[in-house]
PDB file of C-alpha atoms (C1' of nucleotides) in Angstrom:
ATOM      1  CA  ILE A1381       0.043   0.340  -0.093  1.00 86.00           C
ATOM      2  CA  TYR A1382       3.180   2.511   0.089  1.00 88.00           C
ATOM      3  CA  LEU A1383       4.023   2.012  -3.308  1.00 91.00           C
ATOM      4  CA  THR A1384       0.372   2.474  -4.071  1.00 92.00           C
ATOM      5  CA  ASN A1385       0.196   5.405  -2.249  1.00 94.00           C
ATOM      6  CA  LEU A1386       3.984   6.633  -3.564  1.00 93.00           C
ATOM      7  CA  LEU A1387       3.321   5.605  -7.311  1.00 93.00           C
ATOM      8  CA  ILE A1388      -0.450   7.566  -6.933  1.00 94.00           C
ATOM      9  CA  GLU A1389       1.881  10.681  -5.846  1.00 93.00           C
ATOM     10  CA  MET A1390       4.443  10.547  -8.077  1.00 92.00           C
ATOM     11  CA  TYR A1391       1.464  10.583 -10.932  1.00 93.00           C
ATOM     12  CA  SER A1392      -0.926  13.481  -9.100  1.00 92.00           C
ATOM     13  CA  LYS A1393       3.384  15.325  -9.681  1.00 90.00           C
ATOM     14  CA  CYS A1394       3.721  14.275 -13.442  1.00 88.00           C
ATOM     15  CA  GLY A1395       0.271  15.582 -13.704  1.00 85.00           C
ATOM     16  CA  SER A1396      -0.552  12.025 -14.757  1.00 89.00           C
ATOM     17  CA  LEU A1397      -4.054  12.775 -13.153  1.00 91.00           C
ATOM     18  CA  LYS A1398      -6.410   9.984 -14.912  1.00 92.00           C
ATOM     19  CA  ASP A1399      -3.744   7.717 -14.574  1.00 93.00           C
ATOM     20  CA  ALA A1400      -3.325   8.183 -10.810  1.00 93.00           C
ATOM     21  CA  GLU A1401      -7.110   8.130 -10.657  1.00 93.00           C
ATOM     22  CA  LYS A1402      -7.390   4.914 -12.144  1.00 93.00           C
ATOM     23  CA  LEU A1403      -4.826   3.503  -9.697  1.00 92.00           C
ATOM     24  CA  PHE A1404      -6.599   4.348  -7.000  1.00 93.00           C
ATOM     25  CA  GLN A1405     -10.110   2.570  -8.629  1.00 92.00           C
ATOM     26  CA  GLY A1406      -8.874  -0.200  -9.222  1.00 92.00           C
ATOM     27  CA  THR A1407      -6.707  -0.418  -5.554  1.00 92.00           C
ATOM     28  CA  GLN A1408      -8.783  -2.586  -3.433  1.00 89.00           C
ATOM     29  CA  GLU A1409      -6.529  -1.886  -0.089  1.00 89.00           C
ATOM     30  CA  ILE A1410      -6.907   1.962   0.741  1.00 93.00           C
ATOM     31  CA  ASN A1411      -6.199   4.520   3.816  1.00 92.00           C
ATOM     32  CA  LEU A1412      -5.557   8.043   4.386  1.00 94.00           C
ATOM     33  CA  PHE A1413      -3.191   9.073   2.782  1.00 94.00           C
ATOM     34  CA  THR A1414      -4.410   7.211  -0.277  1.00 95.00           C
ATOM     35  CA  TRP A1415      -7.861   9.315   0.057  1.00 95.00           C
ATOM     36  CA  ASN A1416      -5.263  13.026   1.032  1.00 96.00           C
ATOM     37  CA  ILE A1417      -3.220  12.467  -1.599  1.00 96.00           C
ATOM     38  CA  LEU A1418      -6.551  11.228  -4.591  1.00 95.00           C
ATOM     39  CA  ILE A1419      -7.214  14.981  -3.578  1.00 96.00           C
ATOM     40  CA  GLU A1420      -4.644  16.704  -3.586  1.00 94.00           C
ATOM     41  CA  ALA A1421      -3.957  15.391  -7.571  1.00 95.00           C
ATOM     42  CA  TYR A1422      -7.189  16.366  -7.511  1.00 95.00           C
ATOM     43  CA  ALA A1423      -5.862  20.625  -6.072  1.00 93.00           C
ATOM     44  CA  ARG A1424      -3.202  20.346  -8.770  1.00 91.00           C
ATOM     45  CA  GLY A1425      -5.269  19.947 -11.389  1.00 89.00           C
ATOM     46  CA  GLY A1426      -7.935  22.876 -10.853  1.00 90.00           C
ATOM     47  CA  HIS A1427     -10.796  20.141 -10.755  1.00 93.00           C
ATOM     48  CA  VAL A1428     -11.379  21.347  -6.788  1.00 94.00           C
ATOM     49  CA  SER A1429     -15.280  20.521  -6.626  1.00 93.00           C
ATOM     50  CA  LYS A1430     -13.437  16.887  -7.282  1.00 94.00           C
ATOM     51  CA  ALA A1431     -11.787  17.277  -4.503  1.00 95.00           C
ATOM     52  CA  LYS A1432     -14.623  17.924  -2.263  1.00 95.00           C
ATOM     53  CA  SER A1433     -16.294  15.414  -3.234  1.00 95.00           C
ATOM     54  CA  SER A1434     -14.159  12.064  -2.559  1.00 96.00           C
ATOM     55  CA  PHE A1435     -13.427  14.305   0.667  1.00 96.00           C
ATOM     56  CA  ASP A1436     -17.129  13.712   1.792  1.00 95.00           C
ATOM     57  CA  SER A1437     -16.696  10.583   0.260  1.00 94.00           C
ATOM     58  CA  MET A1438     -14.037   9.455   2.560  1.00 94.00           C
ATOM     59  CA  PRO A1439     -14.979   7.399   5.860  1.00 94.00           C
ATOM     60  CA  GLU A1440     -12.887   9.088   8.359  1.00 93.00           C
ATOM     61  CA  TRP A1441     -10.688  12.676   8.190  1.00 94.00           C
ATOM     62  CA  GLU A1442      -7.858  13.545   9.277  1.00 94.00           C
ATOM     63  CA  LEU A1443      -5.815  17.388   9.986  1.00 96.00           C
ATOM     64  CA  VAL A1444      -3.802  17.017   7.222  1.00 96.00           C
ATOM     65  CA  THR A1445      -7.405  16.208   5.276  1.00 97.00           C
ATOM     66  CA  TRP A1446      -9.215  19.053   5.993  1.00 97.00           C
ATOM     67  CA  ASN A1447      -5.392  20.972   5.560  1.00 97.00           C
ATOM     68  CA  ILE A1448      -5.025  20.087   1.803  1.00 96.00           C
ATOM     69  CA  MET A1449      -8.719  21.856   2.000  1.00 96.00           C
ATOM     70  CA  ILE A1450      -8.528  24.639   3.223  1.00 96.00           C
ATOM     71  CA  LYS A1451      -5.421  25.579   0.527  1.00 96.00           C
ATOM     72  CA  THR A1452      -7.579  24.223  -2.489  1.00 95.00           C
ATOM     73  CA  TYR A1453     -10.032  26.244  -2.139  1.00 95.00           C
ATOM     74  CA  ALA A1454      -8.110  29.356  -1.622  1.00 95.00           C
ATOM     75  CA  ARG A1455      -6.190  28.455  -4.213  1.00 94.00           C
ATOM     76  CA  PHE A1456      -8.537  28.953  -7.026  1.00 94.00           C
ATOM     77  CA  GLY A1457     -10.294  31.826  -5.348  1.00 94.00           C
ATOM     78  CA  TYR A1458     -12.797  29.892  -2.391  1.00 95.00           C
ATOM     79  CA  THR A1459     -11.703  32.165   0.409  1.00 95.00           C
ATOM     80  CA  GLU A1460     -15.314  31.507   1.313  1.00 95.00           C
ATOM     81  CA  GLN A1461     -14.715  28.171   1.624  1.00 95.00           C
ATOM     82  CA  ALA A1462     -11.328  28.094   2.542  1.00 95.00           C
ATOM     83  CA  ALA A1463     -12.649  30.651   5.214  1.00 95.00           C
ATOM     84  CA  GLU A1464     -15.318  28.167   6.195  1.00 95.00           C
ATOM     85  CA  THR A1465     -13.573  24.871   6.391  1.00 96.00           C
ATOM     86  CA  PHE A1466     -10.817  26.872   8.487  1.00 96.00           C
ATOM     87  CA  LYS A1467     -13.528  27.536  11.710  1.00 96.00           C
ATOM     88  CA  ARG A1468     -15.485  23.700  10.665  1.00 95.00           C
ATOM     89  CA  MET A1469     -12.273  21.842  12.024  1.00 95.00           C
ATOM     90  CA  GLN A1470     -11.679  21.236  15.248  1.00 93.00           C
ATOM     91  CA  ALA A1471      -8.566  20.967  15.515  1.00 95.00           C
ATOM     92  CA  ARG A1472      -5.740  22.617  13.654  1.00 96.00           C
ATOM     93  CA  ASP A1473      -2.030  22.728  13.441  1.00 96.00           C
ATOM     94  CA  VAL A1474       0.030  24.944  12.382  1.00 97.00           C
ATOM     95  CA  VAL A1475       0.194  24.049   9.175  1.00 97.00           C
ATOM     96  CA  SER A1476      -3.579  24.769   8.952  1.00 97.00           C
ATOM     97  CA  TRP A1477      -3.311  29.045  10.298  1.00 97.00           C
ATOM     98  CA  THR A1478      -0.329  28.988   7.475  1.00 97.00           C
ATOM     99  CA  ALA A1479      -2.622  28.117   5.001  1.00 97.00           C
ATOM    100  CA  MET A1480      -4.751  30.133   6.127  1.00 97.00           C
ATOM    101  CA  LEU A1481      -3.315  33.265   6.441  1.00 97.00           C
ATOM    102  CA  ALA A1482      -1.601  32.346   2.838  1.00 96.00           C
ATOM    103  CA  GLY A1483      -5.124  31.717   1.525  1.00 96.00           C
ATOM    104  CA  TYR A1484      -6.387  34.967   3.136  1.00 96.00           C
ATOM    105  CA  ALA A1485      -2.902  36.302   1.428  1.00 95.00           C
ATOM    106  CA  GLN A1486      -2.981  34.947  -2.057  1.00 95.00           C
ATOM    107  CA  ASN A1487      -6.568  36.602  -2.755  1.00 95.00           C
ATOM    108  CA  GLY A1488      -5.921  39.722  -1.524  1.00 94.00           C
ATOM    109  CA  TYR A1489      -6.968  39.511   2.072  1.00 95.00           C
ATOM    110  CA  LEU A1490      -4.104  41.674   4.061  1.00 95.00           C
ATOM    111  CA  GLN A1491      -5.796  42.783   7.737  1.00 95.00           C
ATOM    112  CA  GLU A1492      -7.785  38.797   7.670  1.00 95.00           C
ATOM    113  CA  ALA A1493      -4.244  37.400   6.966  1.00 95.00           C
ATOM    114  CA  ARG A1494      -3.096  39.521   9.832  1.00 95.00           C
ATOM    115  CA  ASP A1495      -5.758  38.913  12.258  1.00 95.00           C
ATOM    116  CA  ILE A1496      -5.102  35.024  11.693  1.00 96.00           C
ATOM    117  CA  PHE A1497      -1.378  35.820  12.188  1.00 96.00           C
ATOM    118  CA  GLU A1498      -2.034  36.487  15.452  1.00 96.00           C
ATOM    119  CA  ARG A1499      -4.323  34.645  17.231  1.00 96.00           C
ATOM    120  CA  MET A1500      -1.724  31.615  16.070  1.00 96.00           C
ATOM    121  CA  PRO A1501      -1.537  29.403  19.147  1.00 96.00           C
ATOM    122  CA  GLU A1502       2.142  29.064  17.308  1.00 95.00           C
ATOM    123  CA  ARG A1503       4.720  30.825  14.491  1.00 96.00           C
ATOM    124  CA  ASN A1504       7.578  29.170  13.008  1.00 96.00           C
ATOM    125  CA  LEU A1505       9.782  30.041  10.241  1.00 97.00           C
ATOM    126  CA  VAL A1506       7.400  29.222   7.219  1.00 97.00           C
ATOM    127  CA  SER A1507       3.996  31.132   9.403  1.00 97.00           C
ATOM    128  CA  TRP A1508       6.299  33.961   9.541  1.00 97.00           C
ATOM    129  CA  ASN A1509       7.361  33.706   5.594  1.00 97.00           C
ATOM    130  CA  ALA A1510       3.962  34.384   4.482  1.00 97.00           C
ATOM    131  CA  ILE A1511       3.181  37.169   7.020  1.00 97.00           C
ATOM    132  CA  HIS A1512       6.604  38.687   5.145  1.00 97.00           C
ATOM    133  CA  GLN A1513       4.587  37.560   1.976  1.00 96.00           C
ATOM    134  CA  ALA A1514       1.414  38.868   2.724  1.00 96.00           C
ATOM    135  CA  TYR A1515       3.019  42.679   3.148  1.00 96.00           C
ATOM    136  CA  ALA A1516       5.331  42.452  -0.053  1.00 96.00           C
ATOM    137  CA  ARG A1517       3.024  40.970  -2.150  1.00 94.00           C
ATOM    138  CA  SER A1518      -0.189  43.556  -0.805  1.00 94.00           C
ATOM    139  CA  GLY A1519       3.261  46.335  -1.928  1.00 94.00           C
ATOM    140  CA  GLU A1520       3.880  47.548   1.817  1.00 95.00           C
ATOM    141  CA  LEU A1521       7.347  47.699   1.310  1.00 95.00           C
ATOM    142  CA  GLU A1522       7.880  48.627   5.190  1.00 95.00           C
ATOM    143  CA  GLN A1523       5.793  46.522   6.704  1.00 95.00           C
ATOM    144  CA  ALA A1524       7.091  43.879   4.559  1.00 96.00           C
ATOM    145  CA  GLU A1525      11.389  45.620   5.521  1.00 96.00           C
ATOM    146  CA  ASP A1526       9.970  45.761   9.037  1.00 96.00           C
ATOM    147  CA  ILE A1527       9.362  42.058   9.647  1.00 97.00           C
ATOM    148  CA  PHE A1528      12.213  41.116   7.697  1.00 96.00           C
ATOM    149  CA  ARG A1529      14.641  42.878  10.377  1.00 96.00           C
ATOM    150  CA  GLU A1530      12.473  41.704  13.308  1.00 95.00           C
ATOM    151  CA  MET A1531      11.449  37.953  12.034  1.00 96.00           C
ATOM    152  CA  PRO A1532      13.124  35.564  15.023  1.00 97.00           C
ATOM    153  CA  GLU A1533      15.043  34.080  11.961  1.00 95.00           C
ATOM    154  CA  ARG A1534      15.263  33.884   8.252  1.00 96.00           C
ATOM    155  CA  ASN A1535      16.389  31.628   4.993  1.00 96.00           C
ATOM    156  CA  VAL A1536      16.020  31.880   1.361  1.00 96.00           C
ATOM    157  CA  VAL A1537      12.558  32.237   1.243  1.00 97.00           C
ATOM    158  CA  SER A1538      12.221  34.362   3.046  1.00 97.00           C
ATOM    159  CA  ALA A1539      15.139  36.806   1.237  1.00 97.00           C
ATOM    160  CA  THR A1540      13.823  35.389  -1.343  1.00 97.00           C
ATOM    161  CA  CYS A1541      10.404  37.805  -0.792  1.00 97.00           C
ATOM    162  CA  MET A1542      12.510  40.334  -0.574  1.00 97.00           C
ATOM    163  CA  VAL A1543      14.499  40.790  -3.520  1.00 97.00           C
ATOM    164  CA  SER A1544      11.192  40.351  -5.359  1.00 97.00           C
ATOM    165  CA  ALA A1545       9.952  42.784  -3.774  1.00 96.00           C
ATOM    166  CA  TYR A1546      11.949  44.832  -4.035  1.00 96.00           C
ATOM    167  CA  GLY A1547      12.352  44.250  -7.554  1.00 96.00           C
ATOM    168  CA  ASP A1548       8.143  44.804  -8.024  1.00 95.00           C
ATOM    169  CA  LYS A1549       9.014  48.535  -7.039  1.00 95.00           C
ATOM    170  CA  GLY A1550      11.946  48.838  -9.088  1.00 95.00           C
ATOM    171  CA  ARG A1551      14.921  49.393  -5.846  1.00 96.00           C
ATOM    172  CA  VAL A1552      17.547  47.249  -8.128  1.00 96.00           C
ATOM    173  CA  GLY A1553      20.514  48.369  -5.425  1.00 96.00           C
ATOM    174  CA  ASP A1554      18.243  46.931  -2.438  1.00 96.00           C
ATOM    175  CA  ALA A1555      17.419  44.007  -4.098  1.00 97.00           C
ATOM    176  CA  ARG A1556      20.940  43.048  -4.917  1.00 97.00           C
ATOM    177  CA  ARG A1557      22.329  44.035  -1.978  1.00 97.00           C
ATOM    178  CA  VAL A1558      20.229  41.828  -0.256  1.00 97.00           C
ATOM    179  CA  PHE A1559      21.380  38.585  -2.273  1.00 97.00           C
ATOM    180  CA  GLU A1560      25.022  38.874  -2.027  1.00 97.00           C
ATOM    181  CA  SER A1561      23.733  39.014   1.720  1.00 96.00           C
ATOM    182  CA  MET A1562      22.232  35.674   1.224  1.00 96.00           C
ATOM    183  CA  GLU A1563      24.924  32.898   3.075  1.00 92.00           C
ATOM    184  CA  SER A1564      23.142  29.992   0.362  1.00 94.00           C
ATOM    185  CA  TRP A1565      21.105  31.027  -2.602  1.00 96.00           C
ATOM    186  CA  ASP A1566      18.741  27.946  -4.270  1.00 96.00           C
ATOM    187  CA  LEU A1567      16.871  28.379  -8.569  1.00 96.00           C
ATOM    188  CA  ALA A1568      14.365  30.607  -6.684  1.00 96.00           C
ATOM    189  CA  ALA A1569      16.706  32.876  -5.207  1.00 97.00           C
ATOM    190  CA  CYS A1570      18.459  33.302  -8.620  1.00 97.00           C
ATOM    191  CA  ASN A1571      15.888  33.563 -10.240  1.00 97.00           C
ATOM    192  CA  ALA A1572      14.199  36.132  -8.631  1.00 97.00           C
ATOM    193  CA  MET A1573      17.689  37.916  -8.899  1.00 97.00           C
ATOM    194  CA  LEU A1574      17.343  38.406 -12.359  1.00 97.00           C
ATOM    195  CA  GLY A1575      13.742  38.868 -12.531  1.00 97.00           C
ATOM    196  CA  ALA A1576      14.079  42.346  -9.944  1.00 97.00           C
ATOM    197  CA  PHE A1577      16.856  42.887 -13.292  1.00 97.00           C
ATOM    198  CA  SER A1578      15.227  41.785 -16.261  1.00 97.00           C
ATOM    199  CA  ARG A1579      12.008  43.329 -14.893  1.00 97.00           C
ATOM    200  CA  ASN A1580      13.746  46.757 -14.791  1.00 96.00           C
ATOM    201  CA  GLY A1581      15.343  46.437 -17.942  1.00 95.00           C
ATOM    202  CA  CYS A1582      18.277  46.669 -16.446  1.00 96.00           C
ATOM    203  CA  LEU A1583      20.029  43.985 -19.446  1.00 96.00           C
ATOM    204  CA  GLU A1584      23.583  43.566 -19.149  1.00 96.00           C
ATOM    205  CA  ARG A1585      22.874  42.187 -15.572  1.00 97.00           C
ATOM    206  CA  ALA A1586      20.497  40.410 -16.536  1.00 97.00           C
ATOM    207  CA  ARG A1587      22.866  38.297 -18.998  1.00 97.00           C
ATOM    208  CA  ALA A1588      25.255  38.218 -16.657  1.00 97.00           C
ATOM    209  CA  MET A1589      23.003  36.101 -13.718  1.00 97.00           C
ATOM    210  CA  PHE A1590      22.212  34.193 -16.297  1.00 97.00           C
ATOM    211  CA  ASP A1591      25.254  33.148 -17.974  1.00 97.00           C
ATOM    212  CA  MET A1592      26.333  32.942 -14.063  1.00 96.00           C
ATOM    213  CA  MET A1593      23.711  30.718 -13.036  1.00 97.00           C
ATOM    214  CA  PRO A1594      24.069  26.792 -12.076  1.00 96.00           C
ATOM    215  CA  GLU A1595      21.426  26.041 -13.181  1.00 95.00           C
ATOM    216  CA  ARG A1596      17.978  27.025 -14.919  1.00 96.00           C
ATOM    217  CA  ASP A1597      14.767  26.128 -15.406  1.00 96.00           C
ATOM    218  CA  PHE A1598      11.432  27.641 -17.404  1.00 96.00           C
ATOM    219  CA  THR A1599      11.126  30.897 -15.044  1.00 97.00           C
ATOM    220  CA  SER A1600      15.170  31.558 -15.834  1.00 97.00           C
ATOM    221  CA  TRP A1601      14.598  31.766 -19.201  1.00 97.00           C
ATOM    222  CA  ASN A1602      11.353  33.423 -19.914  1.00 97.00           C
ATOM    223  CA  SER A1603      12.076  36.628 -17.647  1.00 97.00           C
ATOM    224  CA  MET A1604      14.985  37.012 -20.124  1.00 97.00           C
ATOM    225  CA  LEU A1605      11.912  35.796 -23.859  1.00 97.00           C
ATOM    226  CA  ALA A1606       9.893  38.332 -21.480  1.00 97.00           C
ATOM    227  CA  MET A1607      12.696  41.340 -20.764  1.00 97.00           C
ATOM    228  CA  TYR A1608      13.715  40.471 -24.641  1.00 97.00           C
ATOM    229  CA  GLY A1609      10.310  41.144 -25.816  1.00 96.00           C
ATOM    230  CA  GLN A1610       9.476  43.817 -23.958  1.00 95.00           C
ATOM    231  CA  TYR A1611      12.253  46.064 -23.721  1.00 95.00           C
ATOM    232  CA  GLY A1612      12.889  45.975 -27.694  1.00 93.00           C
ATOM    233  CA  HIS A1613      15.003  43.540 -28.773  1.00 95.00           C
ATOM    234  CA  VAL A1614      12.688  41.185 -30.314  1.00 95.00           C
ATOM    235  CA  GLU A1615      15.725  39.442 -32.680  1.00 95.00           C
ATOM    236  CA  GLU A1616      17.558  38.280 -29.233  1.00 96.00           C
ATOM    237  CA  ALA A1617      14.280  37.200 -27.146  1.00 97.00           C
ATOM    238  CA  VAL A1618      14.443  35.201 -30.140  1.00 96.00           C
ATOM    239  CA  ARG A1619      17.038  34.061 -30.668  1.00 96.00           C
ATOM    240  CA  MET A1620      16.634  32.803 -26.894  1.00 96.00           C
ATOM    241  CA  PHE A1621      14.321  30.971 -27.703  1.00 97.00           C
ATOM    242  CA  GLY A1622      15.563  29.166 -30.023  1.00 96.00           C
ATOM    243  CA  ARG A1623      17.816  28.101 -28.102  1.00 96.00           C
ATOM    244  CA  MET A1624      15.411  26.922 -25.207  1.00 96.00           C
ATOM    245  CA  PRO A1625      16.218  23.474 -24.151  1.00 96.00           C
ATOM    246  CA  ALA A1626      12.664  22.649 -23.989  1.00 94.00           C
ATOM    247  CA  LEU A1627       9.633  25.208 -24.153  1.00 95.00           C
ATOM    248  CA  ASP A1628       6.310  25.625 -21.676  1.00 94.00           C
ATOM    249  CA  MET A1629       3.471  27.985 -22.240  1.00 95.00           C
ATOM    250  CA  VAL A1630       4.964  30.661 -20.225  1.00 96.00           C
ATOM    251  CA  SER A1631       7.416  31.310 -23.595  1.00 96.00           C
ATOM    252  CA  CYS A1632       5.555  30.966 -26.288  1.00 97.00           C
ATOM    253  CA  THR A1633       2.997  33.176 -25.076  1.00 97.00           C
ATOM    254  CA  ILE A1634       6.417  35.675 -24.389  1.00 97.00           C
ATOM    255  CA  MET A1635       6.795  35.348 -27.300  1.00 97.00           C
ATOM    256  CA  VAL A1636       3.763  35.581 -29.062  1.00 97.00           C
ATOM    257  CA  ILE A1637       3.832  39.167 -27.169  1.00 97.00           C
ATOM    258  CA  ALA A1638       7.034  40.215 -29.029  1.00 96.00           C
ATOM    259  CA  TYR A1639       6.237  39.275 -32.222  1.00 96.00           C
ATOM    260  CA  SER A1640       2.640  41.292 -31.808  1.00 96.00           C
ATOM    261  CA  ARG A1641       4.151  44.101 -30.105  1.00 94.00           C
ATOM    262  CA  ASP A1642       7.138  44.234 -33.245  1.00 92.00           C
ATOM    263  CA  GLY A1643       4.422  44.232 -35.517  1.00 92.00           C
ATOM    264  CA  ASN A1644       4.957  40.833 -37.129  1.00 93.00           C
ATOM    265  CA  LEU A1645       1.729  39.019 -36.751  1.00 95.00           C
ATOM    266  CA  GLN A1646       1.704  36.452 -38.878  1.00 94.00           C
ATOM    267  CA  GLN A1647       4.847  35.358 -36.764  1.00 95.00           C
ATOM    268  CA  ALA A1648       2.793  35.387 -33.386  1.00 96.00           C
ATOM    269  CA  ARG A1649      -0.132  33.523 -34.683  1.00 96.00           C
ATOM    270  CA  LEU A1650       2.109  30.705 -36.020  1.00 96.00           C
ATOM    271  CA  ILE A1651       3.615  30.395 -32.604  1.00 96.00           C
ATOM    272  CA  PHE A1652       0.406  30.547 -31.187  1.00 96.00           C
ATOM    273  CA  ASP A1653      -0.376  27.500 -33.224  1.00 96.00           C
ATOM    274  CA  MET A1654       2.028  25.728 -32.487  1.00 95.00           C
ATOM    275  CA  MET A1655       1.490  25.528 -28.704  1.00 95.00           C
ATOM    276  CA  PRO A1656       0.692  22.427 -27.705  1.00 93.00           C
ATOM    277  CA  GLU A1657      -1.709  23.834 -24.599  1.00 90.00           C
ATOM    278  CA  LYS A1658      -3.203  27.391 -24.575  1.00 92.00           C
ATOM    279  CA  ASP A1659      -4.886  28.826 -21.030  1.00 92.00           C
ATOM    280  CA  THR A1660      -6.729  31.852 -21.589  1.00 93.00           C
ATOM    281  CA  ALA A1661      -3.560  34.124 -20.255  1.00 94.00           C
ATOM    282  CA  ALA A1662      -2.081  32.808 -24.121  1.00 96.00           C
ATOM    283  CA  TRP A1663      -5.454  33.066 -26.491  1.00 95.00           C
ATOM    284  CA  ASN A1664      -5.690  36.841 -24.820  1.00 95.00           C
ATOM    285  CA  SER A1665      -2.249  37.440 -25.345  1.00 96.00           C
ATOM    286  CA  MET A1666      -3.235  36.676 -29.118  1.00 96.00           C
ATOM    287  CA  LEU A1667      -6.141  38.490 -29.017  1.00 95.00           C
ATOM    288  CA  GLN A1668      -4.698  41.778 -28.069  1.00 94.00           C
ATOM    289  CA  GLY A1669      -2.050  41.552 -30.456  1.00 95.00           C
ATOM    290  CA  TYR A1670      -4.463  41.445 -33.152  1.00 94.00           C
ATOM    291  CA  ALA A1671      -6.215  44.001 -31.585  1.00 94.00           C
ATOM    292  CA  HIS A1672      -3.236  46.670 -30.945  1.00 91.00           C
ATOM    293  CA  THR A1673      -2.369  46.399 -34.310  1.00 90.00           C
ATOM    294  CA  GLY A1674      -5.419  46.652 -36.290  1.00 90.00           C
ATOM    295  CA  HIS A1675      -6.402  43.535 -37.236  1.00 91.00           C
ATOM    296  CA  PRO A1676     -10.244  43.725 -35.160  1.00 89.00           C
ATOM    297  CA  ARG A1677     -11.817  40.980 -37.922  1.00 91.00           C
ATOM    298  CA  ALA A1678      -8.928  38.304 -37.562  1.00 91.00           C
ATOM    299  CA  CYS A1679      -9.304  39.198 -32.967  1.00 94.00           C
ATOM    300  CA  ARG A1680     -12.884  38.921 -33.874  1.00 92.00           C
ATOM    301  CA  ASP A1681     -12.606  35.617 -35.720  1.00 91.00           C
ATOM    302  CA  LEU A1682     -10.214  34.720 -32.637  1.00 94.00           C
ATOM    303  CA  PHE A1683     -12.753  35.510 -29.713  1.00 93.00           C
ATOM    304  CA  ASP A1684     -15.597  33.544 -31.513  1.00 92.00           C
ATOM    305  CA  VAL A1685     -13.426  30.097 -30.955  1.00 92.00           C
ATOM    306  CA  MET A1686     -12.305  30.537 -27.870  1.00 90.00           C
ATOM    307  CA  PRO A1687     -12.817  27.448 -26.272  1.00 89.00           C
ATOM    308  CA  GLU A1688     -13.029  29.552 -22.675  1.00 86.00           C
ATOM    309  CA  LYS A1689     -13.571  33.145 -22.128  1.00 85.00           C
ATOM    310  CA  ASP A1690     -12.221  35.373 -18.940  1.00 89.00           C
TER     311      ASP A1690
ATOM    312  C1'   C B 948       4.143   6.522   1.587  1.00 83.84           C
ATOM    313  C1'   U B 949       0.030  12.259   2.301  1.00 83.84           C
ATOM    314  C1'   U B 950      -0.806  18.807   3.981  1.00 83.84           C
ATOM    315  C1'   A B 951       1.450  24.972   4.948  1.00 83.84           C
ATOM    316  C1'   C B 952       5.651  29.653   2.830  1.00 83.84           C
ATOM    317  C1'   G B 953       9.417  32.162  -2.053  1.00 83.84           C
ATOM    318  C1'   U B 954      11.094  33.156  -8.922  1.00 83.84           C
ATOM    319  C1'   U B 955       8.269  34.069 -15.003  1.00 83.84           C
ATOM    320  C1'   G B 956       3.490  35.209 -19.518  1.00 83.84           C
ATOM    321  C1'   U B 957      -2.191  38.242 -21.249  1.00 83.84           C
ATOM    322  C1'   C B 958      -6.266  41.039 -19.061  1.00 83.84           C
ATOM    323  C1'   G B 959      -7.839  42.683 -14.618  1.00 83.84           C
ATOM    324  C1'   C B 960      -8.039  44.826  -9.020  1.00 83.84           C
ATOM    325  C1'   G B 961      -5.739  48.680  -6.579  1.00 83.84           C
ATOM    326  C1'   A B 962      -2.199  53.035  -6.021  1.00 83.84           C
TER     327        A B 962
END
RNA sequence: CUUACGUUGUCGCGA
């Protein structure tokens, strides 16, 4: 049963929801872990109502199950349901409190997040990071700085969050200062620094950062693409796009925008049509390409065939 | 064997 659970989880983490489901249904030996893994799998795929019906079909619930439901609701914007779930729980641990705090923050409820933080019976580093991030993402930089300075301990996550917050405000020098004071860096930390450079038009510094990074993922590559596209170096974006080891939906969407802004709607459409998966952001980007370049007809035609409109 | 925090794209919301 351990092995079955591991296998289901593996499928889920690879995005093979169908295989995870099949395995779940095909196995007779099931425990609470199995249920939790299944709910988590639905949550990953954004199938909130399936997660909820699995939750309802379970023989019993444990704390982890409730925690997963809080996260699932909050992540997809069902803040009220998350809060209801939180209130209905008989026992809560630090994970429950932190999930609720982060859930409020992700949906823009800074005050509620703060209230949760203050009511928490105990806080750990993750809880501190969550409240720190809540202020940072709301643009409350001074408060975020205060928390960062005063929190009992900091780790790579705390610092990454600060780097990103400075970057959002255009304070590249401060971002660098924090980044350089870190005692260790992981990929996300490097990406945050790279993003601070790229979003603020520091092309050379971004390039140097990118070249120096020991490893790169989609986020790293996509930051570079977006920067070159945004700052009018479409040919450089194209060059990097061609060098990427693999493409994802975001890379392609960035190129659709870059080509469109460059007036090259044919190339934009070519990339768009090549994409194996498209979300609404991808569709909207292509629409906007047509809309802003005087192609109302093409825009309308595309709009009419969109599978999902927001 | 399962759950909470950080890094990339469109639009909107805030300012």
